[in-house]
XYZ file of N, CA, C and O in Angstrom:
304
model
N -91.513 15.365 2.400
C -91.511 16.575 3.193
C -90.959 17.706 2.336
O -89.898 17.586 1.740
N -91.679 18.794 2.313
C -91.291 19.935 1.494
C -90.896 21.091 2.388
O -91.657 21.511 3.252
N -89.695 21.598 2.210
C -89.231 22.744 2.994
C -88.771 23.870 2.083
O -87.950 24.686 2.476
N -89.295 23.941 0.906
C -88.869 24.934 -0.074
C -89.526 26.282 0.133
O -90.027 26.616 1.192
N -89.564 27.070 -0.950
C -90.109 28.414 -0.905
C -91.625 28.397 -0.815
O -92.282 27.458 -1.262
N -92.178 29.452 -0.270
C -93.629 29.617 -0.214
C -94.067 30.187 -1.554
O -93.581 31.234 -1.983
N -94.979 29.498 -2.224
C -95.406 29.937 -3.552
C -96.535 30.945 -3.494
O -96.669 31.788 -4.374
N -97.362 30.866 -2.459
C -98.490 31.786 -2.352
C -98.790 32.015 -0.875
O -98.860 31.070 -0.090
N -98.973 33.288 -0.506
C -99.304 33.618 0.882
C -100.808 33.650 1.103
O -101.263 33.871 2.222
N -101.581 33.420 0.053
C -103.026 33.510 0.161
C -103.692 32.241 0.645
O -104.851 32.260 1.021
N -102.989 31.112 0.677
C -103.610 29.847 1.053
C -103.600 29.603 2.554
O -103.220 30.449 3.361
N -104.052 28.417 2.920
C -104.091 27.999 4.310
C -102.690 27.511 4.713
O -102.147 26.613 4.085
N -102.119 28.058 5.786
C -100.782 27.632 6.188
C -100.715 26.162 6.596
O -99.659 25.531 6.487
N -101.824 25.600 7.038
C -101.822 24.195 7.428
C -101.682 23.275 6.223
O -101.190 22.151 6.347
N -102.083 23.733 5.055
C -101.944 22.934 3.843
C -100.502 22.903 3.336
O -100.135 22.041 2.551
N -99.695 23.864 3.764
C -98.315 23.943 3.296
C -97.475 22.805 3.884
O -96.535 22.339 3.268
N -97.736 22.361 5.098
C -96.962 21.289 5.711
C -95.821 21.835 6.544
O -95.740 23.040 6.807
N -94.934 20.975 6.949
C -93.832 21.421 7.808
C -92.871 22.331 7.049
O -92.595 22.121 5.875
N -92.377 23.348 7.746
C -91.458 24.284 7.099
C -90.029 24.140 7.619
O -89.169 24.931 7.281
N -89.787 23.157 8.483
C -88.429 22.891 8.948
C -88.249 21.382 9.089
O -89.216 20.648 9.293
N -87.033 20.898 8.959
C -86.797 19.449 9.021
C -86.904 18.904 10.455
O -86.811 19.655 11.419
N -87.074 17.613 10.565
C -87.147 16.887 11.833
C -88.313 17.338 12.712
O -88.173 17.467 13.926
N -89.450 17.606 12.092
C -90.637 17.980 12.844
C -91.039 16.802 13.717
O -91.104 15.666 13.279
N -91.279 17.066 14.987
C -91.675 16.038 15.933
C -90.508 15.465 16.720
O -90.712 14.684 17.642
N -89.301 15.846 16.375
C -88.124 15.324 17.071
C -87.630 16.275 18.154
O -86.565 16.065 18.717
N -88.391 17.309 18.464
C -87.943 18.303 19.428
C -87.746 17.705 20.816
O -86.779 18.026 21.507
N -88.649 16.833 21.234
C -88.537 16.201 22.551
C -87.282 15.349 22.660
O -86.551 15.418 23.652
N -87.015 14.568 21.626
C -85.824 13.717 21.618
C -84.556 14.564 21.616
O -83.610 14.278 22.357
N -84.530 15.607 20.814
C -83.364 16.486 20.771
C -83.143 17.188 22.107
O -82.007 17.379 22.543
N -84.226 17.556 22.789
C -84.117 18.173 24.110
C -83.504 17.202 25.107
O -82.601 17.570 25.866
N -83.954 15.953 25.091
C -83.411 14.942 26.003
C -81.924 14.709 25.707
O -81.108 14.611 26.629
N -81.567 14.629 24.439
C -80.165 14.436 24.069
C -79.320 15.604 24.574
O -78.228 15.409 25.124
N -79.810 16.824 24.421
C -79.071 18.002 24.889
C -78.905 18.000 26.400
O -77.827 18.315 26.919
N -79.936 17.634 27.142
C -79.845 17.592 28.599
C -78.840 16.534 29.038
O -78.006 16.771 29.921
N -78.874 15.361 28.404
C -77.924 14.297 28.755
C -76.492 14.738 28.449
O -75.586 14.558 29.277
N -76.262 15.345 27.296
C -74.925 15.832 26.956
C -74.465 16.916 27.925
O -73.292 16.964 28.303
N -75.376 17.783 28.342
C -75.034 18.832 29.295
C -74.613 18.231 30.632
O -73.621 18.669 31.227
N -75.337 17.235 31.110
C -74.992 16.588 32.377
C -73.654 15.871 32.266
O -72.804 15.980 33.161
N -73.434 15.146 31.181
C -72.165 14.435 30.987
C -71.010 15.434 30.943
O -69.971 15.228 31.584
N -71.165 16.522 30.220
C -70.116 17.536 30.143
C -69.840 18.147 31.513
O -68.683 18.360 31.891
N -70.892 18.447 32.272
C -70.717 19.061 33.580
C -69.966 18.132 34.526
O -69.057 18.565 35.236
N -70.318 16.853 34.527
C -69.623 15.883 35.376
C -68.165 15.759 34.944
O -67.261 15.760 35.787
N -67.911 15.673 33.651
C -66.537 15.581 33.149
C -65.736 16.825 33.549
O -64.596 16.717 34.003
N -66.319 18.009 33.397
C -65.632 19.256 33.731
C -65.309 19.316 35.218
O -64.213 19.736 35.604
N -66.225 18.889 36.072
C -65.974 18.904 37.512
C -64.843 17.951 37.877
O -63.979 18.296 38.687
N -64.835 16.772 37.294
C -63.755 15.818 37.570
C -62.407 16.352 37.087
O -61.394 16.212 37.767
N -62.387 16.947 35.910
C -61.152 17.501 35.364
C -60.623 18.623 36.253
O -59.430 18.677 36.556
N -61.500 19.515 36.685
C -61.070 20.616 37.535
C -60.598 20.119 38.894
O -59.633 20.658 39.446
N -61.247 19.105 39.451
C -60.817 18.547 40.737
C -59.435 17.921 40.618
O -58.590 18.099 41.506
N -59.187 17.195 39.548
C -57.872 16.575 39.387
C -56.789 17.633 39.173
O -55.693 17.524 39.708
N -57.105 18.674 38.412
C -56.140 19.758 38.216
C -55.866 20.476 39.531
O -54.718 20.816 39.836
N -56.902 20.693 40.312
C -56.742 21.362 41.604
C -55.874 20.522 42.540
O -54.990 21.053 43.207
N -56.116 19.205 42.555
C -55.305 18.316 43.398
C -53.834 18.355 42.989
O -52.948 18.407 43.839
N -53.573 18.318 41.695
C -52.187 18.375 41.206
C -51.505 19.685 41.611
O -50.349 19.681 42.032
N -52.217 20.795 41.486
C -51.644 22.078 41.875
C -51.386 22.132 43.379
O -50.357 22.662 43.813
N -52.306 21.595 44.169
C -52.116 21.591 45.612
C -50.919 20.722 46.010
O -50.159 21.087 46.904
N -50.751 19.597 45.354
C -49.607 18.740 45.652
C -48.298 19.430 45.262
O -47.310 19.364 45.989
N -48.302 20.089 44.116
C -47.094 20.783 43.659
C -46.747 21.944 44.584
O -45.588 22.121 44.960
N -47.744 22.732 44.954
C -47.490 23.903 45.788
C -47.226 23.524 47.246
O -46.635 24.306 47.989
N -47.657 22.350 47.653
C -47.472 21.933 49.034
C -46.105 21.346 49.321
O -45.772 21.069 50.467
N -45.288 21.149 48.326
C -43.979 20.523 48.504
C -42.876 21.577 48.552
O -42.839 22.506 47.747
N -41.980 21.422 49.494
C -40.727 22.195 49.548
C -40.918 23.705 49.475
O -40.220 24.402 48.747
N -41.867 24.214 50.183
C -42.114 25.670 50.239
C -42.395 26.283 48.879
O -42.092 27.454 48.640
N -42.953 25.527 47.965
C -43.303 26.066 46.649
C -44.387 27.132 46.747
O -44.396 28.080 45.967
N -45.289 26.984 47.711
C -46.372 27.953 47.865
C -45.804 29.313 48.266
O -46.179 30.343 47.712
N -44.874 29.320 49.207
C -44.281 30.582 49.651
C -43.521 31.238 48.507
O -43.622 32.450 48.289
N -42.788 30.457 47.723
C -42.045 31.005 46.597
C -42.985 31.559 45.532
O -42.736 32.617 44.950
N -44.062 30.868 45.287
C -45.028 31.328 44.289
C -45.674 32.629 44.727
O -45.829 33.556 43.924
N -46.032 32.731 45.998
C -46.650 33.970 46.494
C -45.656 35.121 46.393
O -46.014 36.226 45.971
N -44.417 34.887 46.768
C -43.409 35.948 46.672
C -43.177 36.390 45.232
O -43.053 37.583 44.939
N -43.129 35.435 44.316
C -42.955 35.781 42.897
C -44.124 36.581 42.374
O -43.957 37.516 41.580
N -45.337 36.227 42.797
C -46.511 36.959 42.352
C -46.538 38.366 42.921
O -46.985 39.307 42.277
N -46.069 38.539 44.156
C -46.022 39.871 44.748
C -45.000 40.742 44.032
O -45.197 41.954 43.876
N -43.897 40.167 43.592
C -42.881 40.933 42.870
C -43.422 41.392 41.518
O -43.080 42.463 41.037
N -44.262 40.567 40.893
C -44.792 40.899 39.562
C -45.890 41.939 39.605
O -46.237 42.496 38.572
N -46.437 42.199 40.774
C -47.486 43.209 40.877
C -46.848 44.540 40.849
O -46.830 45.484 40.473
């Protein structure tokens, strides 16, 4: 496979061959990207849910929510 410089612009482009590596692997790369995107999205949702649960548990104990709101109002 040759991906070097074009020596002549006067010839048939089909005779030059592929001009980028991994020709024909676009479908496989697309599937890999979609699978990685889905895995990342599921992981991110689980991480955010667990973080949200931890914050809710922390703020729900001993009037922490009221104290946090008051502190935030003072900082405004």
